[in-house]
GROMACS .gro file of C-alpha atoms in nm:
model
  160
    1UNK     CA    1  12.473  12.278 -15.321
    2UNK     CA    2  12.334  12.448 -15.654
    3UNK     CA    3  12.007  12.593 -15.761
    4UNK     CA    4  11.950  12.325 -15.961
    5UNK     CA    5  12.002  12.054 -15.700
    6UNK     CA    6  11.776  12.257 -15.433
    7UNK     CA    7  11.499  12.254 -15.662
    8UNK     CA    8  11.522  11.884 -15.790
    9UNK     CA    9  11.532  11.808 -15.368
   10UNK     CA   10  11.224  12.031 -15.383
   11UNK     CA   11  11.049  11.886 -15.654
   12UNK     CA   12  11.094  11.522 -15.515
   13UNK     CA   13  10.963  11.668 -15.183
   14UNK     CA   14  10.668  11.798 -15.338
   15UNK     CA   15  10.632  11.437 -15.519
   16UNK     CA   16  10.632  11.310 -15.210
   17UNK     CA   17  10.365  11.512 -15.099
   18UNK     CA   18  10.166  11.431 -15.330
   19UNK     CA   19  10.180  11.053 -15.333
   20UNK     CA   20  10.066  11.039 -14.965
   21UNK     CA   21   9.738  11.143 -15.095
   22UNK     CA   22   9.787  10.832 -15.387
   23UNK     CA   23   9.708  10.506 -15.279
   24UNK     CA   24  10.001  10.311 -15.339
   25UNK     CA   25  10.254  10.545 -15.395
   26UNK     CA   26  10.542  10.539 -15.159
   27UNK     CA   27  10.522  10.971 -15.050
   28UNK     CA   28  10.668  10.962 -14.713
   29UNK     CA   29  10.962  10.743 -14.829
   30UNK     CA   30  11.001  10.958 -15.139
   31UNK     CA   31  11.021  11.275 -14.915
   32UNK     CA   32  11.265  11.099 -14.684
   33UNK     CA   33  11.421  10.997 -14.988
   34UNK     CA   34  11.487  11.345 -15.072
   35UNK     CA   35  11.558  11.516 -14.727
   36UNK     CA   36  11.872  11.218 -14.745
   37UNK     CA   37  12.018  11.342 -15.107
   38UNK     CA   38  11.976  11.716 -14.958
   39UNK     CA   39  12.190  11.585 -14.655
   40UNK     CA   40  12.446  11.357 -14.855
   41UNK     CA   41  12.492  11.649 -15.122
   42UNK     CA   42  12.493  11.927 -14.838
   43UNK     CA   43  12.684  11.775 -14.502
   44UNK     CA   44  12.612  12.048 -14.259
   45UNK     CA   45  12.545  12.010 -13.933
   46UNK     CA   46  12.179  12.138 -13.983
   47UNK     CA   47  12.114  11.893 -14.243
   48UNK     CA   48  12.183  11.615 -14.080
   49UNK     CA   49  11.989  11.718 -13.762
   50UNK     CA   50  11.724  11.762 -13.987
   51UNK     CA   51  11.766  11.412 -14.175
   52UNK     CA   52  11.752  11.251 -13.823
   53UNK     CA   53  11.461  11.439 -13.751
   54UNK     CA   54  11.303  11.330 -14.056
   55UNK     CA   55  11.365  10.920 -14.058
   56UNK     CA   56  11.290  10.963 -13.650
   57UNK     CA   57  10.931  11.185 -13.718
   58UNK     CA   58  10.887  10.923 -14.018
   59UNK     CA   59  10.910  10.681 -13.800
   60UNK     CA   60  10.676  10.714 -13.526
   61UNK     CA   61  10.379  10.817 -13.796
   62UNK     CA   62  10.422  10.483 -13.937
   63UNK     CA   63  10.348  10.367 -13.559
   64UNK     CA   64  10.064  10.584 -13.554
   65UNK     CA   65   9.983  10.465 -13.889
   66UNK     CA   66   9.961  10.122 -13.746
   67UNK     CA   67   9.791  10.196 -13.433
   68UNK     CA   68   9.495  10.343 -13.617
   69UNK     CA   69   9.242  10.166 -13.856
   70UNK     CA   70   9.376  10.058 -14.178
   71UNK     CA   71   9.270  10.265 -14.484
   72UNK     CA   72   8.941  10.191 -14.636
   73UNK     CA   73   8.903  10.482 -14.825
   74UNK     CA   74   8.793  10.362 -15.141
   75UNK     CA   75   8.482  10.156 -14.987
   76UNK     CA   76   8.359  10.470 -14.773
   77UNK     CA   77   8.328  10.671 -15.085
   78UNK     CA   78   8.652  10.823 -15.129
   79UNK     CA   79   8.715  10.981 -15.470
   80UNK     CA   80   9.053  11.158 -15.639
   81UNK     CA   81   8.864  11.453 -15.614
   82UNK     CA   82   8.835  11.424 -15.255
   83UNK     CA   83   9.218  11.367 -15.188
   84UNK     CA   84   9.301  11.684 -15.395
   85UNK     CA   85   9.055  11.914 -15.168
   86UNK     CA   86   9.207  11.749 -14.837
   87UNK     CA   87   9.564  11.798 -14.952
   88UNK     CA   88   9.504  12.153 -15.114
   89UNK     CA   89   9.352  12.215 -14.804
   90UNK     CA   90   9.587  12.095 -14.570
   91UNK     CA   91   9.883  12.251 -14.715
   92UNK     CA   92   9.668  12.614 -14.728
   93UNK     CA   93   9.602  12.535 -14.363
   94UNK     CA   94   9.976  12.492 -14.285
   95UNK     CA   95  10.081  12.759 -14.458
   96UNK     CA   96   9.789  12.986 -14.288
   97UNK     CA   97   9.781  12.875 -13.995
   98UNK     CA   98  10.172  12.754 -13.906
   99UNK     CA   99  10.190  12.387 -13.843
  100UNK     CA  100   9.850  12.326 -13.637
  101UNK     CA  101   9.648  12.430 -13.936
  102UNK     CA  102   9.668  12.119 -14.125
  103UNK     CA  103   9.467  11.934 -13.958
  104UNK     CA  104   9.148  12.182 -13.991
  105UNK     CA  105   9.237  12.233 -14.322
  106UNK     CA  106   9.274  11.856 -14.444
  107UNK     CA  107   8.933  11.779 -14.271
  108UNK     CA  108   8.771  12.093 -14.428
  109UNK     CA  109   8.886  11.976 -14.806
  110UNK     CA  110   8.709  11.693 -14.709
  111UNK     CA  111   8.374  11.869 -14.584
  112UNK     CA  112   8.416  12.095 -14.888
  113UNK     CA  113   8.446  11.832 -15.136
  114UNK     CA  114   8.202  11.623 -14.984
  115UNK     CA  115   7.974  11.959 -14.982
  116UNK     CA  116   8.007  12.050 -15.319
  117UNK     CA  117   7.932  11.654 -15.430
  118UNK     CA  118   7.618  11.649 -15.185
  119UNK     CA  119   7.462  11.933 -15.156
  120UNK     CA  120   7.381  11.941 -14.794
  121UNK     CA  121   7.558  12.059 -14.523
  122UNK     CA  122   7.440  11.758 -14.289
  123UNK     CA  123   7.507  11.476 -14.505
  124UNK     CA  124   7.843  11.583 -14.611
  125UNK     CA  125   7.934  11.648 -14.218
  126UNK     CA  126   7.842  11.242 -14.204
  127UNK     CA  127   8.081  11.167 -14.497
  128UNK     CA  128   8.324  11.352 -14.332
  129UNK     CA  129   8.323  11.152 -14.014
  130UNK     CA  130   8.269  10.834 -14.246
  131UNK     CA  131   8.619  10.970 -14.409
  132UNK     CA  132   8.803  11.015 -14.121
  133UNK     CA  133   8.728  10.667 -13.962
  134UNK     CA  134   8.790  10.472 -14.297
  135UNK     CA  135   9.130  10.595 -14.315
  136UNK     CA  136   9.117  10.950 -14.360
  137UNK     CA  137   9.335  10.999 -13.995
  138UNK     CA  138   9.610  10.771 -14.088
  139UNK     CA  139   9.622  10.953 -14.410
  140UNK     CA  140   9.660  11.316 -14.210
  141UNK     CA  141   9.921  11.199 -13.984
  142UNK     CA  142  10.111  11.056 -14.274
  143UNK     CA  143  10.067  11.391 -14.458
  144UNK     CA  144  10.107  11.593 -14.157
  145UNK     CA  145  10.414  11.435 -14.085
  146UNK     CA  146  10.569  11.514 -14.465
  147UNK     CA  147  10.454  11.892 -14.415
  148UNK     CA  148  10.675  11.911 -14.112
  149UNK     CA  149  10.920  11.789 -14.251
  150UNK     CA  150  10.921  11.992 -14.583
  151UNK     CA  151  10.851  12.288 -14.386
  152UNK     CA  152  11.161  12.234 -14.178
  153UNK     CA  153  11.370  12.200 -14.475
  154UNK     CA  154  11.260  12.486 -14.622
  155UNK     CA  155  11.336  12.674 -14.305
  156UNK     CA  156  11.697  12.490 -14.317
  157UNK     CA  157  11.728  12.626 -14.691
  158UNK     CA  158  11.639  12.972 -14.636
  159UNK     CA  159  11.868  12.998 -14.365
  160UNK     CA  160  12.137  12.935 -14.541
   0.00000   0.00000   0.00000
């Protein structure tokens, strides 16, 4: 597989990660499609193991999302700015504290967004709780799964 194809697959994975945070965009489907296309272009055992693992992980993520409360983020006051802060926090947390850092990073991003908007710590904590109860937990579950798949993809690509 050439460099341009790897860059294209990485770009689709990145779009999928961003799509998880945007309502109406099938972010997890984009991540899965990128991994599937990559596995079809580079038929090695490691690529197929990752493709099967991604399929199982995304299926389990959807089951978890269905078990969690439905997304009502707009009604809770969530803004696109909050999504950007939460997504950036999750990615930074995932990189700085490998894997598990995405969870406090996501919540820290929401808290920072609300702290800047509201100005007070207590109100920002209350807004964080409201956002997580209104569907933030399902967004976090889907984003965390997509981050895991993207990280595994990077490991397989780098190891060759």
